[in-house]
Coordinates of C-alpha atoms in Angstrom, one line a residue:
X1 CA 23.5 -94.0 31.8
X2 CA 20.7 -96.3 32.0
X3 CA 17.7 -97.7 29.7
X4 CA 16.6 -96.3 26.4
X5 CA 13.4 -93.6 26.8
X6 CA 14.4 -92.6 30.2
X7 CA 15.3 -88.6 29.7
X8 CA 19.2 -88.9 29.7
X9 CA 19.0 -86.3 26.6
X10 CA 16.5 -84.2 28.1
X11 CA 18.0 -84.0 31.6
X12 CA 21.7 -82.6 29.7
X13 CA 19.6 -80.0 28.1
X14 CA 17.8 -79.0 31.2
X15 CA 21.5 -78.6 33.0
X16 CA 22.5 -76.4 30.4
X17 CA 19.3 -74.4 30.1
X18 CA 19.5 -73.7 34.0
X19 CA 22.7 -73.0 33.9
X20 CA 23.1 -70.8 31.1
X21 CA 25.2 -72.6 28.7
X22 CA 25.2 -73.1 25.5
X23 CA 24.4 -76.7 24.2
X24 CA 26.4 -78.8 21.6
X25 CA 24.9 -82.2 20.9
X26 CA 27.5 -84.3 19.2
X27 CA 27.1 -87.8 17.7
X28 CA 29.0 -90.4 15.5
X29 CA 27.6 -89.0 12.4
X30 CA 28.4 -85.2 13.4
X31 CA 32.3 -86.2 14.0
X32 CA 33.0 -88.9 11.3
X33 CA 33.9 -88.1 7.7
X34 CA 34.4 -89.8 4.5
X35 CA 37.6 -87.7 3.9
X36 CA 40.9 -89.1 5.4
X37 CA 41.6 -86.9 8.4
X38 CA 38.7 -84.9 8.7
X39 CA 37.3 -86.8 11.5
X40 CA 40.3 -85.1 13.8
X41 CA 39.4 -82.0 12.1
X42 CA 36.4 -82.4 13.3
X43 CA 36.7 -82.7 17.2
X44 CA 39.1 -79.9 16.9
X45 CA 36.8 -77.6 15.4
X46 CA 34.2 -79.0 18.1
X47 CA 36.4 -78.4 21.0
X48 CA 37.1 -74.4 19.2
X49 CA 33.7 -73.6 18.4
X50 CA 32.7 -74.9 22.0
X51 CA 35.3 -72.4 23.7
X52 CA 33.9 -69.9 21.5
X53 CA 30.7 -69.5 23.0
X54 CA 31.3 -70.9 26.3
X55 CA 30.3 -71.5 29.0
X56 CA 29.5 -74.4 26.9
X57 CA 28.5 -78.1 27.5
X58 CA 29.4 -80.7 25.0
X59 CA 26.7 -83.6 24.7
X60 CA 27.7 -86.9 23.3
X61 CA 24.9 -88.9 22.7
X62 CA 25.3 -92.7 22.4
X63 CA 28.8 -92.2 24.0
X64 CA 30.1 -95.4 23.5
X65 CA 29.1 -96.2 19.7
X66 CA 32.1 -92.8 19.4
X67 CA 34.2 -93.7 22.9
X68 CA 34.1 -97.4 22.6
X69 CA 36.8 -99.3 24.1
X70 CA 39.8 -99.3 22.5
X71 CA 40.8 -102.9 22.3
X72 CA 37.6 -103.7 20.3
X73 CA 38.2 -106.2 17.7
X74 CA 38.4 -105.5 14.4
X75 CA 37.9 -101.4 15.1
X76 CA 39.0 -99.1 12.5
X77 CA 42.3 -97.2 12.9
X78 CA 40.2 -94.0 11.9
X79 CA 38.4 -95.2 15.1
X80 CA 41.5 -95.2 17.3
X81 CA 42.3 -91.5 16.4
X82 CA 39.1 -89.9 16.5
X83 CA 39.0 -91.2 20.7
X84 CA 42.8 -90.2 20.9
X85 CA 41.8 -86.9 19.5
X86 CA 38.8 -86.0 21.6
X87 CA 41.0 -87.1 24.7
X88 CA 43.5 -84.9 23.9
X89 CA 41.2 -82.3 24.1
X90 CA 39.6 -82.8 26.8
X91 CA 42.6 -83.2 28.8
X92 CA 43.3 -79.8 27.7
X93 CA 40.7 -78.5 29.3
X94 CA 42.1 -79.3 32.6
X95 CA 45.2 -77.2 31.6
X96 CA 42.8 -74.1 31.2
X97 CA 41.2 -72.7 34.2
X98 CA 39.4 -70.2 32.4
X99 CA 37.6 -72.9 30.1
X100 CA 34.4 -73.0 30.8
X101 CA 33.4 -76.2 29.1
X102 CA 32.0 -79.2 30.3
X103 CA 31.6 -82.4 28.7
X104 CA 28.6 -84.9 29.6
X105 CA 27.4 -88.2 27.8
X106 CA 24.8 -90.3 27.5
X107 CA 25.0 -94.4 26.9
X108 CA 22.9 -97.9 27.3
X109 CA 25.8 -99.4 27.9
X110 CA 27.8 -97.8 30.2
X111 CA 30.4 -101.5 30.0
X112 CA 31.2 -100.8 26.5
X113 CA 33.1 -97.5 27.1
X114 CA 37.0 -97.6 27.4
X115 CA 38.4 -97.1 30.5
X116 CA 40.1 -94.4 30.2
X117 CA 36.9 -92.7 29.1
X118 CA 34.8 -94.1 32.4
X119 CA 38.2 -92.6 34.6
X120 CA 37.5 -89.0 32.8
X121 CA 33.7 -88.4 34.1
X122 CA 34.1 -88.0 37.7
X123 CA 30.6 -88.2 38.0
X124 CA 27.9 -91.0 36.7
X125 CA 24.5 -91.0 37.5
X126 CA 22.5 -94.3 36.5
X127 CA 19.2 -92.7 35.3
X128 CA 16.5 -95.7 35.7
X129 CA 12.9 -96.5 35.1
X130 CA 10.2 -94.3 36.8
X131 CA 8.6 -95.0 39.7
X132 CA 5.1 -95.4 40.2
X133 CA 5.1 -91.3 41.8
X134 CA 6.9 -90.4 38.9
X135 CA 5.2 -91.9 36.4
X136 CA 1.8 -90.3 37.8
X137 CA 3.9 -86.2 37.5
X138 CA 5.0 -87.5 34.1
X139 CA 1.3 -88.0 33.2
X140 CA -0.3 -85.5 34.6
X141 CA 2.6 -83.4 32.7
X142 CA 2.0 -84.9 29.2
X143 CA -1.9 -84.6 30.0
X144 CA -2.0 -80.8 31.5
X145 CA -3.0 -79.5 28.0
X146 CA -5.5 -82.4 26.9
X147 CA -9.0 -83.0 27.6
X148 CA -10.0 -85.8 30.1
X149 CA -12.5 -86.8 31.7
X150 CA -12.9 -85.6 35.5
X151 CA -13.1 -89.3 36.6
X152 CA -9.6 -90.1 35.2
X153 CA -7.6 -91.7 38.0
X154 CA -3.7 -90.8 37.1
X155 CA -2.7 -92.9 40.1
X156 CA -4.4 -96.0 38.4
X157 CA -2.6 -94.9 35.1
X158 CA 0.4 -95.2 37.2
X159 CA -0.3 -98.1 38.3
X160 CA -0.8 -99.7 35.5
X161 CA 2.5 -98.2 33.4
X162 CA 4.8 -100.8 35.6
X163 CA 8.1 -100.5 33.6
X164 CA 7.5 -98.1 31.3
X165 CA 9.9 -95.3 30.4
X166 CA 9.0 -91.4 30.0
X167 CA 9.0 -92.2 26.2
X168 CA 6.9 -95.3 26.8
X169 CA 4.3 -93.2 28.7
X170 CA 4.2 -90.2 26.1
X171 CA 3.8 -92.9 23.4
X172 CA 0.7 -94.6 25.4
X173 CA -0.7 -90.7 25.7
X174 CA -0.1 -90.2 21.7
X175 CA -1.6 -93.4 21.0
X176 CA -4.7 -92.7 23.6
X177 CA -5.4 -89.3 21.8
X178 CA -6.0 -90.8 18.3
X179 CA -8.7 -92.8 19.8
X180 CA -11.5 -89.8 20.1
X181 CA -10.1 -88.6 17.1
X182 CA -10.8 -91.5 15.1
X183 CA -14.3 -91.9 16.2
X184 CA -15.1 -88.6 15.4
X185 CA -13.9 -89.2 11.9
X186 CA -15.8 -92.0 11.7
X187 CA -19.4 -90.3 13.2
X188 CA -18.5 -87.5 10.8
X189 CA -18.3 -90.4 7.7
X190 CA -21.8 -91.7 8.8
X191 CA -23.5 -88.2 8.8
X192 CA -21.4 -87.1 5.7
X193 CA -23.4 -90.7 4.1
X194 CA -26.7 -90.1 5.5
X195 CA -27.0 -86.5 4.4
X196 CA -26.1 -88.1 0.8
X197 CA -28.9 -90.4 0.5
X198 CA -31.2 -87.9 2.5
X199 CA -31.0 -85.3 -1.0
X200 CA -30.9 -88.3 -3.3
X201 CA -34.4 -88.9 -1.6
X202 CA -35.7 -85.3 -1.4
X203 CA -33.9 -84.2 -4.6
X204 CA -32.4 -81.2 -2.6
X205 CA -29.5 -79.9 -3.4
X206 CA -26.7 -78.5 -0.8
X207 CA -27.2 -75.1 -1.1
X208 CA -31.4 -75.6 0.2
X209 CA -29.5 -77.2 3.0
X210 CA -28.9 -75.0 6.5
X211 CA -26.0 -73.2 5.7
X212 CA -23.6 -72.9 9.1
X213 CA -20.3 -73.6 10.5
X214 CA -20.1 -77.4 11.4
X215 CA -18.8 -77.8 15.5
X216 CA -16.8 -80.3 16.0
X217 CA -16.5 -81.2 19.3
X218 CA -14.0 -84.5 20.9
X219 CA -14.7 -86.1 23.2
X220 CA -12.4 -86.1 27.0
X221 CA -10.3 -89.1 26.9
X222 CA -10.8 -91.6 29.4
X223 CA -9.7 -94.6 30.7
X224 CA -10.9 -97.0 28.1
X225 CA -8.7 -95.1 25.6
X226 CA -5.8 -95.7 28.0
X227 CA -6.5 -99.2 28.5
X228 CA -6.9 -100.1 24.7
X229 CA -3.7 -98.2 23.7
X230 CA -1.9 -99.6 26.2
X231 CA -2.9 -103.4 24.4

């Protein structure tokens, strides 16, 4: 649990990549159905297919908008049996020592799930905001295949980044890229212009022009493009 943006997806798909398993990401609109009684259908055929090709791990993202508590007013009784269901099943996995199936979820808000839910993960790990180290690897990470400039300091990046999440920081780099980008369309615009007027002048036409390949070159990105896509 923990904020939005801060890797609580990625990290259950790194556990199951290293250790082998395969991955089933389940959500509210995977389970729910608009047919009476398919919703239990559903988690059945989930928990099946799961110890099909196990070893398996079972992601439920935004755990509690499926695992809410219970005593929620005004929650639907289709609500009720879908967290019955999926309890039921997982209980059974207990039962099975050769079931190798292991559930993990993800929430922002870790007080909204029902107790009996919270008793059933043995382990939570409160996944929070990246510190001003991390947020420099993350950086550096998201950066490794772009062009900067030499003089980029990531530790001032960092530093600057206070309270941003991973997806925060890969936003600001996204945002940062466009900026060379968009200046370069815009150089291109003013030569594309100039060249105009220049055979409207001369009366040449393109073809007495230099034939050739136009290079087009961006610029590194720097820490102006940082700064301004960060306001």
């Amino acid at each position: 649990f923990g904020p939005p943006g801060t890797g609580k997806t990625m990290l259950a798909k790194a556990i199951a990549r290293e250790a082998g398993a395969s991955f089933i990401n389940v959500s509210m609109s995977t389970i729910t159905s608009k047919w009476f009684g398919e919703d239990e259908k559903n988690v059945r055929a989930l928990f099946t297919l799961a110890s099909k090709v196990s070893p398996t791990i079972i992601f439920v993202d935004e755990v509690d908008s499926m695992l809410g508590q219970r005593t929620r007013v005004g929650e639907h009784e289709a609500m009720r049996k879908i967290k019955n269901e999926f309890m039921s099943h997982w209980d059974g996995l207990m039962t099975k020592p050769g079931e190798r199936i292991l559930v993990l979820a993800a929430t922002n808000r870790p007080f909204d799930l029902d107790e009996a839910i919270i008793r059933r993960f043995e382990r939570r790990i409160m996944v929070g905001l990246p510190g001003v180290e991390n947020r420099e690897k993350i950086l550096k990470t998201l950066l490794a295949k772009e062009k900067v400039d030499d003089n980029l300091d990531y530790k001032e990046l960092a530093m600057m980044t206070d309270g941003y999440t991973g997806s925060d920081l890969k936003n600001l780099c996204t945002t940062a890229a466009y900026r060379p980008v968009r200046e370069l369309i815009q150089q291109e615009m003013v030569k594309d212009t100039e060249k105009k007027k220049q055979r409207e002048t001369t009366k040449a036409s393109e073809d007495d022009e230099e034939k050739g390949e136009r290079i087009i070159t961006l610029r590194a990105l720097n820490r102006q493009d940082f700064k301004e896509a960060k306001n």
